[in-house]
PDB file of C-alpha atoms in Angstrom:
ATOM      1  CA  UNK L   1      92.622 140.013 276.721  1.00 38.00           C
ATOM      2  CA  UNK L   2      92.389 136.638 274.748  1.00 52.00           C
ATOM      3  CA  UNK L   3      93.403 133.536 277.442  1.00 69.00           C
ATOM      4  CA  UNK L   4      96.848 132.533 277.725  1.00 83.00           C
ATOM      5  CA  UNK L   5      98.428 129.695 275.761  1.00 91.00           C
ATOM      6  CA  UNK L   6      99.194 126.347 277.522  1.00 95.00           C
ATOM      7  CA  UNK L   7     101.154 125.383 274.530  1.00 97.00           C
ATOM      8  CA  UNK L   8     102.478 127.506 272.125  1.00 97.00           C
ATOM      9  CA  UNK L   9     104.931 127.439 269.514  1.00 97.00           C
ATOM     10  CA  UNK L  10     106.686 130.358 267.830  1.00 96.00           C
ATOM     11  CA  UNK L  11     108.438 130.009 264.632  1.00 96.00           C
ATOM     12  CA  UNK L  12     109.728 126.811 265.322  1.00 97.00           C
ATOM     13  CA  UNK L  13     111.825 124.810 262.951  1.00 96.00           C
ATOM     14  CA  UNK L  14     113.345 121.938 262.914  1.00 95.00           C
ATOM     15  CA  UNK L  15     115.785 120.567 260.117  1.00 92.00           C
ATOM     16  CA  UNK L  16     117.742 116.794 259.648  1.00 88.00           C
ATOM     17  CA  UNK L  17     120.444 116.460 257.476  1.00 83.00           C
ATOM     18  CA  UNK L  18     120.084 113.770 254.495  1.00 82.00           C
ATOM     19  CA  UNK L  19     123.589 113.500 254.055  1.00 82.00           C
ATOM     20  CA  UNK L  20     124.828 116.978 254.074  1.00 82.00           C
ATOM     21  CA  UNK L  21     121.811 118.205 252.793  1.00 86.00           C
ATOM     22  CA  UNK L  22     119.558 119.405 255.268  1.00 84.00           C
ATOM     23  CA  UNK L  23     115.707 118.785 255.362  1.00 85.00           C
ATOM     24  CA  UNK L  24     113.042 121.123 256.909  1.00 89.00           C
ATOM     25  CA  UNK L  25     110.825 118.849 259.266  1.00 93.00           C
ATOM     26  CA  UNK L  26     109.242 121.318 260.789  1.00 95.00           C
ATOM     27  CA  UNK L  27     109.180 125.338 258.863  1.00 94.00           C
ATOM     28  CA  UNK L  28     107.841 128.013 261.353  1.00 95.00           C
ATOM     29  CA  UNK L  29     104.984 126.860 263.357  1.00 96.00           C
ATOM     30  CA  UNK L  30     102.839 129.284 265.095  1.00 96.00           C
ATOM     31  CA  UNK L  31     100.462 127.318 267.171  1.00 95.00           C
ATOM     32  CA  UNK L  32      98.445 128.667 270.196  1.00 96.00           C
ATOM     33  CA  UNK L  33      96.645 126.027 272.633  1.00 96.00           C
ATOM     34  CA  UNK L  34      94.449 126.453 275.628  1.00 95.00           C
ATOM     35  CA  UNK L  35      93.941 124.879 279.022  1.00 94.00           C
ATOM     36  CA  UNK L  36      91.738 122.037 278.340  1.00 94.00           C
ATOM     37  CA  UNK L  37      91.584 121.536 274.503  1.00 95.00           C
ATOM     38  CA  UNK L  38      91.673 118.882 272.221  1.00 96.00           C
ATOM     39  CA  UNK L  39      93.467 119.655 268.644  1.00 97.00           C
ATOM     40  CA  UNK L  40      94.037 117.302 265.897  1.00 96.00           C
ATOM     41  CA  UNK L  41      96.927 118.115 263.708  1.00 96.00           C
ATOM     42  CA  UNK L  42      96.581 115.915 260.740  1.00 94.00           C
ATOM     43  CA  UNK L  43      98.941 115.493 257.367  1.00 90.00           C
ATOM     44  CA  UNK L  44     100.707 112.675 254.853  1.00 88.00           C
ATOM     45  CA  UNK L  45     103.384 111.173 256.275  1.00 87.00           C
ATOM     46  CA  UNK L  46     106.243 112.697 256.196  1.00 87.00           C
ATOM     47  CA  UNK L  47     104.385 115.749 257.339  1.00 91.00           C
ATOM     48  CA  UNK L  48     105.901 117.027 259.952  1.00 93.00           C
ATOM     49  CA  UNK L  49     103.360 116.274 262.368  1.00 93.00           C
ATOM     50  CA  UNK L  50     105.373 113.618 264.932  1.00 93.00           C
ATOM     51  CA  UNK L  51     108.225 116.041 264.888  1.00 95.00           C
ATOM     52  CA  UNK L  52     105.976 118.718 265.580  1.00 96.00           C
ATOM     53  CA  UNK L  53     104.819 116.650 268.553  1.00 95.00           C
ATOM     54  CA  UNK L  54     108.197 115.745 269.534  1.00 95.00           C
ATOM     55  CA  UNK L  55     109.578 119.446 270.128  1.00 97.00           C
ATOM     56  CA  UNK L  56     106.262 119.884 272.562  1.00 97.00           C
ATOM     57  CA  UNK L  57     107.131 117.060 273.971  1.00 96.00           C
ATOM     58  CA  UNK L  58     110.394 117.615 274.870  1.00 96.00           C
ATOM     59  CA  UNK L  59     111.854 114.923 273.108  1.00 94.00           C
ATOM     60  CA  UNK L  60     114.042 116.851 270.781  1.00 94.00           C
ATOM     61  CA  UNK L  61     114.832 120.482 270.303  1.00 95.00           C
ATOM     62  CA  UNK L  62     114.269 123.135 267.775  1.00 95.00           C
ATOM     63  CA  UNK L  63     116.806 124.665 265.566  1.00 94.00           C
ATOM     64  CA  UNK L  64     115.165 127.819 265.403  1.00 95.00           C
ATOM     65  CA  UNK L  65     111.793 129.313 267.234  1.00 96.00           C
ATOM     66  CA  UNK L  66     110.487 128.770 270.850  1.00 96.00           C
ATOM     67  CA  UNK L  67     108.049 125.820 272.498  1.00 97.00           C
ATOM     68  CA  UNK L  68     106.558 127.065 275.797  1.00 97.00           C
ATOM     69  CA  UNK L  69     104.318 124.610 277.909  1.00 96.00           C
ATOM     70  CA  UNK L  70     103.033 126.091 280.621  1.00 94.00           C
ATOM     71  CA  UNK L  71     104.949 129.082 280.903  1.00 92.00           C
ATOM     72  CA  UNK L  72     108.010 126.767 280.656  1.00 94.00           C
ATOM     73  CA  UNK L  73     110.259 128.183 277.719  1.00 95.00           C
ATOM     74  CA  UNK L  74     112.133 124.435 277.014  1.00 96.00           C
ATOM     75  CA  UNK L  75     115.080 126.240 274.940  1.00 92.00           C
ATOM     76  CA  UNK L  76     115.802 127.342 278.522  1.00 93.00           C
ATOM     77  CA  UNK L  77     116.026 123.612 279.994  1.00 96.00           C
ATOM     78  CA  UNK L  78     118.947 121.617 280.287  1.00 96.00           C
ATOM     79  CA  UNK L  79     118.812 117.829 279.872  1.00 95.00           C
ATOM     80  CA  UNK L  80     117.945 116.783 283.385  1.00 95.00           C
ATOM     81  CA  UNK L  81     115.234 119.924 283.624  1.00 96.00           C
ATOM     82  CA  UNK L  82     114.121 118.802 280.242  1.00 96.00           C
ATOM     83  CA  UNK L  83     114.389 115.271 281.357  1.00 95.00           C
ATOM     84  CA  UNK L  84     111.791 116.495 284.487  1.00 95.00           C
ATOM     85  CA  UNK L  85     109.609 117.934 282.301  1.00 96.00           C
ATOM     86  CA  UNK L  86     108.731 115.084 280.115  1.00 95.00           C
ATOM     87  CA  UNK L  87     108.348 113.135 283.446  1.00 94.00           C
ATOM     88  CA  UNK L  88     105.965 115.515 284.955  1.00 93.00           C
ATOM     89  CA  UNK L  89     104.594 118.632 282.617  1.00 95.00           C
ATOM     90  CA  UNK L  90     103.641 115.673 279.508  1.00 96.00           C
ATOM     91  CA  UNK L  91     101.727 112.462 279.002  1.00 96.00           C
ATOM     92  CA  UNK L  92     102.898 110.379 276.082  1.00 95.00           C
ATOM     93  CA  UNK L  93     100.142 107.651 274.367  1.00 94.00           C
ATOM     94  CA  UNK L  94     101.740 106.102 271.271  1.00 89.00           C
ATOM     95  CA  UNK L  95      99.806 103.927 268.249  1.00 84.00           C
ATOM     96  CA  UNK L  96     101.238 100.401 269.448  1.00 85.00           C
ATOM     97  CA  UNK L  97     101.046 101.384 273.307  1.00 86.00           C
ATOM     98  CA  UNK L  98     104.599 101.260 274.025  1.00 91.00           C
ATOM     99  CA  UNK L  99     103.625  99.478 277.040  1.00 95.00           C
ATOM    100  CA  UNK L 100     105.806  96.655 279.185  1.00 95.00           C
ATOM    101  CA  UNK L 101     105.394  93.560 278.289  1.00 95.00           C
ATOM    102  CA  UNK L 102     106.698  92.056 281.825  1.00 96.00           C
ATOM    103  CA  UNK L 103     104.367  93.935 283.956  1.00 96.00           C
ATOM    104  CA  UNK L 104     100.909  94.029 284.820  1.00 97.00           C
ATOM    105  CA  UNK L 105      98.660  96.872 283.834  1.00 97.00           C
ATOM    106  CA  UNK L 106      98.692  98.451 287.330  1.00 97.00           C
ATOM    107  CA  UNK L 107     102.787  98.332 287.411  1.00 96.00           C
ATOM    108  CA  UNK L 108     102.600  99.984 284.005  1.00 97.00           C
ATOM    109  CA  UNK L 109     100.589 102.636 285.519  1.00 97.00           C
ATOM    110  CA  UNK L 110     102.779 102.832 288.920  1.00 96.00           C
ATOM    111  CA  UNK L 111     105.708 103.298 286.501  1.00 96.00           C
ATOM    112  CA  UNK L 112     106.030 106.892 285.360  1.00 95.00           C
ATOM    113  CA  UNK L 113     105.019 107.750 289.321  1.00 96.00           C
ATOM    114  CA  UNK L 114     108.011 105.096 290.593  1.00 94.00           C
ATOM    115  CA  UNK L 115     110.763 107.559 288.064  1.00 94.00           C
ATOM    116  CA  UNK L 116     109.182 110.376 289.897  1.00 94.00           C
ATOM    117  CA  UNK L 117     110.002 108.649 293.236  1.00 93.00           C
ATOM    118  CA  UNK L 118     106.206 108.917 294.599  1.00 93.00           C
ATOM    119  CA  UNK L 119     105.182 107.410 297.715  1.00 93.00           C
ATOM    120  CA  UNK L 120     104.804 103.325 297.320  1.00 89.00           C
ATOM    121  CA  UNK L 121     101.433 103.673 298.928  1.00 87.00           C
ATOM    122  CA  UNK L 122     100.500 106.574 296.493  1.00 93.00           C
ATOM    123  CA  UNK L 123     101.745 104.803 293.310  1.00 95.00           C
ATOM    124  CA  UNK L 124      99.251 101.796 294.198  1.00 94.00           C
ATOM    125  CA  UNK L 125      96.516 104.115 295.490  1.00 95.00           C
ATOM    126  CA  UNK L 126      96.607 105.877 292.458  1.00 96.00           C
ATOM    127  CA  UNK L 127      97.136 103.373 289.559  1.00 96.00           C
ATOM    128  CA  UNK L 128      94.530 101.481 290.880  1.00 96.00           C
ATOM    129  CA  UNK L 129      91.856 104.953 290.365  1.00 95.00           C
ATOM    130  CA  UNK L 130      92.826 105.750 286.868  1.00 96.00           C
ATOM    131  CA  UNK L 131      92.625 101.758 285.958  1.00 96.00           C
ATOM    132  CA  UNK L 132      89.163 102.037 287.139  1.00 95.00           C
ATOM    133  CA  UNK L 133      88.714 105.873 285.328  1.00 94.00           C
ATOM    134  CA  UNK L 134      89.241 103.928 281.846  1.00 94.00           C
ATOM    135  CA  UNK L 135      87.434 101.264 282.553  1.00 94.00           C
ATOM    136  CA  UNK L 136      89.571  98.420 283.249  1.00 94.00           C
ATOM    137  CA  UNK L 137      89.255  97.940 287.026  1.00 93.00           C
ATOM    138  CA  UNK L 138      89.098  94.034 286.166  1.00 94.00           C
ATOM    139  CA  UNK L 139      91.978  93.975 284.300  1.00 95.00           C
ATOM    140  CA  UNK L 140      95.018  95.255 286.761  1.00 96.00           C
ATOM    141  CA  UNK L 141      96.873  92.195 286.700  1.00 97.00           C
ATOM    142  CA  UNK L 142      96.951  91.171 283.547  1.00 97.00           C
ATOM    143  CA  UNK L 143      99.517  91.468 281.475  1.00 97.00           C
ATOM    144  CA  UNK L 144      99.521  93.230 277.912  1.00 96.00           C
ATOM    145  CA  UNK L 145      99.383  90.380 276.295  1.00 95.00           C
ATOM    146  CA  UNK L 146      96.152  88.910 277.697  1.00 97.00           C
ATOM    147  CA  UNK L 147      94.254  92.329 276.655  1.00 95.00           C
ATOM    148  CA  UNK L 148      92.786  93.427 273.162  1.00 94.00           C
ATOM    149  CA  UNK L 149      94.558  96.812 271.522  1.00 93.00           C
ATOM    150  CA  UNK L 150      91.751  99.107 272.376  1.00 93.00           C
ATOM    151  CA  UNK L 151      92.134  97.818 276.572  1.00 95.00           C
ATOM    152  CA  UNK L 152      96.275  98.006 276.503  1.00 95.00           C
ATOM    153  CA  UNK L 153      95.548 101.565 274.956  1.00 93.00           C
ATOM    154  CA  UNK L 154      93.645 102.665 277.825  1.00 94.00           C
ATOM    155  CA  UNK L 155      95.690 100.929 280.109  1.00 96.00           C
ATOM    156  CA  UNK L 156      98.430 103.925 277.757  1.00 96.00           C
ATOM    157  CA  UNK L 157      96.221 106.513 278.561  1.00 96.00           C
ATOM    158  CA  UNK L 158      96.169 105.827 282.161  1.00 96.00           C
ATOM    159  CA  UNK L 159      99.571 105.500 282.713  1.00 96.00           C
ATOM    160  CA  UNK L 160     100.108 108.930 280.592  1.00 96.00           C
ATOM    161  CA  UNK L 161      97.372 110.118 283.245  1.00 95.00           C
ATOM    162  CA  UNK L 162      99.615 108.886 286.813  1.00 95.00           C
ATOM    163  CA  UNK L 163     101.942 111.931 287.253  1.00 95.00           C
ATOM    164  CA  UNK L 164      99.045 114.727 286.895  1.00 94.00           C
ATOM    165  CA  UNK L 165     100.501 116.604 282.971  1.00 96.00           C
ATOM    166  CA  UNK L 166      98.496 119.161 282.019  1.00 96.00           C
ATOM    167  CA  UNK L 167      99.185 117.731 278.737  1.00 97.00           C
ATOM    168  CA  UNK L 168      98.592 114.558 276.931  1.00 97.00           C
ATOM    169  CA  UNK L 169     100.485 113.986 273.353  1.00 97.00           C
ATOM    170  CA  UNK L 170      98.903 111.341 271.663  1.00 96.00           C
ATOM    171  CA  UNK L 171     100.452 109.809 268.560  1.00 94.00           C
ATOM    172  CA  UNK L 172      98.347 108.063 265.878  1.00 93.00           C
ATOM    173  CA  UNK L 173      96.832 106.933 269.070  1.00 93.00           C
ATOM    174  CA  UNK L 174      93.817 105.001 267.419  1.00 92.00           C
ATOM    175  CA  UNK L 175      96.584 103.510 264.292  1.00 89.00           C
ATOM    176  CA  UNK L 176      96.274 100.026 265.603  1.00 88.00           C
ATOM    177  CA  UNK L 177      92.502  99.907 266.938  1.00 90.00           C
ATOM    178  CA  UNK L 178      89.215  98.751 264.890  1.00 91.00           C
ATOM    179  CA  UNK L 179      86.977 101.334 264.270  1.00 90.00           C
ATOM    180  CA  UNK L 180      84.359 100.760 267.620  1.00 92.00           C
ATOM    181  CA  UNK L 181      87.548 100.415 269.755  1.00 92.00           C
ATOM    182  CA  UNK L 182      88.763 103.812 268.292  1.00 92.00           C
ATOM    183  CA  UNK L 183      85.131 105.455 269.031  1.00 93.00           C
ATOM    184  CA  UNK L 184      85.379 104.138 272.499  1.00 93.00           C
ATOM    185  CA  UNK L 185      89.127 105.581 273.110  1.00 93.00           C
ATOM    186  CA  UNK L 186      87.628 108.827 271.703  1.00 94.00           C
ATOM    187  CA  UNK L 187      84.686 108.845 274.211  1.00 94.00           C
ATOM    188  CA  UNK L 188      87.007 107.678 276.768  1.00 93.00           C
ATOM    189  CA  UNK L 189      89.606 110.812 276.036  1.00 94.00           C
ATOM    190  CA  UNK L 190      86.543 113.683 276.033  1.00 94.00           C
ATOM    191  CA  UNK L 191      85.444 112.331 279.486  1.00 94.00           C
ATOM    192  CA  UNK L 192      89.173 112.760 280.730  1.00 92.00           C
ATOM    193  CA  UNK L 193      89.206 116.303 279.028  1.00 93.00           C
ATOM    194  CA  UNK L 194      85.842 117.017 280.034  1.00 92.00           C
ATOM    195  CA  UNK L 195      86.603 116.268 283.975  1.00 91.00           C
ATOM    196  CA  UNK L 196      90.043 116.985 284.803  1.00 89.00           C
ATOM    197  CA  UNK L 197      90.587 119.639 282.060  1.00 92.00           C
ATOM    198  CA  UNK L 198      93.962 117.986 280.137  1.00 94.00           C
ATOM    199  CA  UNK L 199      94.809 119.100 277.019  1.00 96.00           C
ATOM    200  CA  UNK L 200      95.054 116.620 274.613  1.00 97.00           C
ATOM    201  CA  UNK L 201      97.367 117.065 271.365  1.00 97.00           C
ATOM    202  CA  UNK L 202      96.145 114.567 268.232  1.00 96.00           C
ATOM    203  CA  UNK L 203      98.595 113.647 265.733  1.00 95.00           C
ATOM    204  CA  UNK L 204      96.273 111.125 263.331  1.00 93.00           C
ATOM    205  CA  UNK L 205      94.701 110.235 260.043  1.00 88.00           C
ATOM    206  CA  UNK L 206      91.683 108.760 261.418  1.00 91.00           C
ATOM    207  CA  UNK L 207      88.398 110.925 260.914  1.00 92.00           C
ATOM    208  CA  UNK L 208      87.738 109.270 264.229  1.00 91.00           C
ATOM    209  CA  UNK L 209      90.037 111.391 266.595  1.00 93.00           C
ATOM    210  CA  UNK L 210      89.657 114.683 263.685  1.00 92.00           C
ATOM    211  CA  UNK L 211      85.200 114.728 264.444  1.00 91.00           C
ATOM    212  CA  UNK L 212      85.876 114.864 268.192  1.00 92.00           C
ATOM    213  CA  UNK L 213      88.501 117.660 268.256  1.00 94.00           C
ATOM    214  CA  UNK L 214      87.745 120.813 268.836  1.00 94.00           C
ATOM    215  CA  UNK L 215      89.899 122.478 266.402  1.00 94.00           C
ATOM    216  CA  UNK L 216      92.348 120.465 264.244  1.00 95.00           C
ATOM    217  CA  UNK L 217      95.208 121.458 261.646  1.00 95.00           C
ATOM    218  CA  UNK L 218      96.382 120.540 258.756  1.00 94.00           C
ATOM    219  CA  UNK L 219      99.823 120.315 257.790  1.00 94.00           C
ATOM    220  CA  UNK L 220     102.597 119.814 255.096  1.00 93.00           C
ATOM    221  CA  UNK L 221     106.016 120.033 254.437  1.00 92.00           C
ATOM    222  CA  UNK L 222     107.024 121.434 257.873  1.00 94.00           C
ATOM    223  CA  UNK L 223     104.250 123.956 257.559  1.00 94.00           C
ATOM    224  CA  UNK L 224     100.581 124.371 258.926  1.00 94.00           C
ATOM    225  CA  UNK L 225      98.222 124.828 255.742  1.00 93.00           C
ATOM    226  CA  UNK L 226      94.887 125.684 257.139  1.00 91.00           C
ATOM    227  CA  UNK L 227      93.035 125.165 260.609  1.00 91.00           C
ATOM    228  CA  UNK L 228      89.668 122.724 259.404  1.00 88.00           C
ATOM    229  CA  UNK L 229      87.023 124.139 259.127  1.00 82.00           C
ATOM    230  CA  UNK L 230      83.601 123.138 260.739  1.00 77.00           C
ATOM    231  CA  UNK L 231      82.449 121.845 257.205  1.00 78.00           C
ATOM    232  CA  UNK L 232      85.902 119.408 257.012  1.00 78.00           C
ATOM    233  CA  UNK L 233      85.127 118.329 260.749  1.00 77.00           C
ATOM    234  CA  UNK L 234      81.512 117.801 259.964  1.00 74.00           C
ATOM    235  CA  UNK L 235      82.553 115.519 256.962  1.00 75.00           C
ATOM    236  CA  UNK L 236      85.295 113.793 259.065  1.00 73.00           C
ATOM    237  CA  UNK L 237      82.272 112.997 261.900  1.00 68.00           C
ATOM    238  CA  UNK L 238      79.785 111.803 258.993  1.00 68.00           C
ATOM    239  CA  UNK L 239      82.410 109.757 257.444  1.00 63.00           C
ATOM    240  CA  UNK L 240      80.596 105.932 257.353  1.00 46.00           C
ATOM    241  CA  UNK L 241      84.064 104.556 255.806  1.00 48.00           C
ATOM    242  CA  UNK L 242      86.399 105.237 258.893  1.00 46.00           C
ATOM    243  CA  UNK L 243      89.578 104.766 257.349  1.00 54.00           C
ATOM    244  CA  UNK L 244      92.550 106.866 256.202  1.00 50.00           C
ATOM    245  CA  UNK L 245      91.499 107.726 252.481  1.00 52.00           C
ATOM    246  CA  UNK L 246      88.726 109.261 253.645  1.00 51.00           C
ATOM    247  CA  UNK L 247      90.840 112.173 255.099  1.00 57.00           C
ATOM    248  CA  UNK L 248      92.873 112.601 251.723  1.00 56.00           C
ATOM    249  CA  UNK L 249      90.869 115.847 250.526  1.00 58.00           C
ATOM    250  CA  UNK L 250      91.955 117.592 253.782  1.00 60.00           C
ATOM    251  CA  UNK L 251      95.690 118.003 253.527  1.00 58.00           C
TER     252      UNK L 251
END
């Protein structure tokens, strides 16, 4: 019996109307992931992919087609049970951090555990652990603005980290780093999977984040083309350039 899914789509579509005409986003996705992963999904823009990553998230809802997370069938949430499960089933790490600007990086962390009404003592206790996990023990109260893109996206990743999700969607998470600050975020993400056994979802065009998935996916026009094979992921690690062209032969 193959392992059970953690995430899994099932036919799942997603249209927008242009007008009155509507647009497929998203075009019957079939997509299988398991405890502990880390899959790319890469495309042009326009894609599909952030919509894709929305509807796991939780943060919109499929016309058609099913998104179970953890045995959690959302088309069966309300809005406050769906509102619950972004809180504590899903991590969110964006490309420009998303974080706030008025607090520290330990109140940023304390934040998503403060919504989910945690223990004062635990919040602290906590934030303070996974500030020292990414590396930035030294920097708990600063603010964002007096840290460099690649230390306010850890300072992302940890707070994505505080309520325990089994899954972390990451966004273009390395769009807005230089390419040794992307590496490190990369190195940084496999030693979370690695030890606590998240699974991460990739959206990107960096051949970065594609070399250190473990399976990644390419799509287009609402619609998964191929999964990459080791050849494509082999080219994306050996890749000297580092920037988006270098994925163009992919999708």
């Amino acid at each position: 019996m193959s392992e059970m899914a953690l995430v899994q789509t099932i036919k799942v579509e997603k249209r927008y109307k242009r007008g009155k005409i509507p647009v497929p986003a998203v075009n019957g996705i079939d997509l299988r992931i398991k405890k502990g992963e880390l899959v790319g999904i890469v495309g042009p823009s326009g894609s599909g992919k952030s919509t894709l990553l929305n509807l796991i998230g939780g943060l919109d809802r499929p016309n058609n087609g099913k998104v179970i997370v953890d045995g959690t069938d959302l088309s069966q949430l309300n809005d406050n049970q769906l509102a619950d499960y972004r809180l504590r089933k899903i991590g969110f790490v964006f490309q420009f951090y998303n974080l706030i600007s008025t607090l520290t990086a330990l109140e940023n962390v304390e934040l998503p555990m403060n919504l989910a009404r945690a223990p004062k003592s635990e919040q602290e206790e906590r934030a303070l652990k996974l500030l020292e996990t990414v590396g930035l023990q030294e920097r708990v109260d600063h603010m964002p603005d007096q840290m460099s893109g690649g230390e306010q996206q850890r300072v992302a990743v940890a707070r994505a980290l505080a309520n325990n999700p089994p899954v972390i969607l990451a966004d273009e998470p390395t769009g807005d780093l230089d390419s040794k600050s992307a590496k490190s975020l990369m190195d940084l993400i496999k030693t979370l999977r690695n030890e606590k056994q998240v699974t991460f979802v990739l959206v990107t065009h960096d051949p970065i984040v594609v070399a250190e998935c473990d399976r990644a996916y390419a799509i287009r026009d609402g619609k998964i083309t191929h999964e990459l094979s080791g050849e494509e992921l082999e080219d994306a690690k050996l890749s000297d350039k580092y920037d988006r062209a270098a994925m163009d032969g992919i999708y």
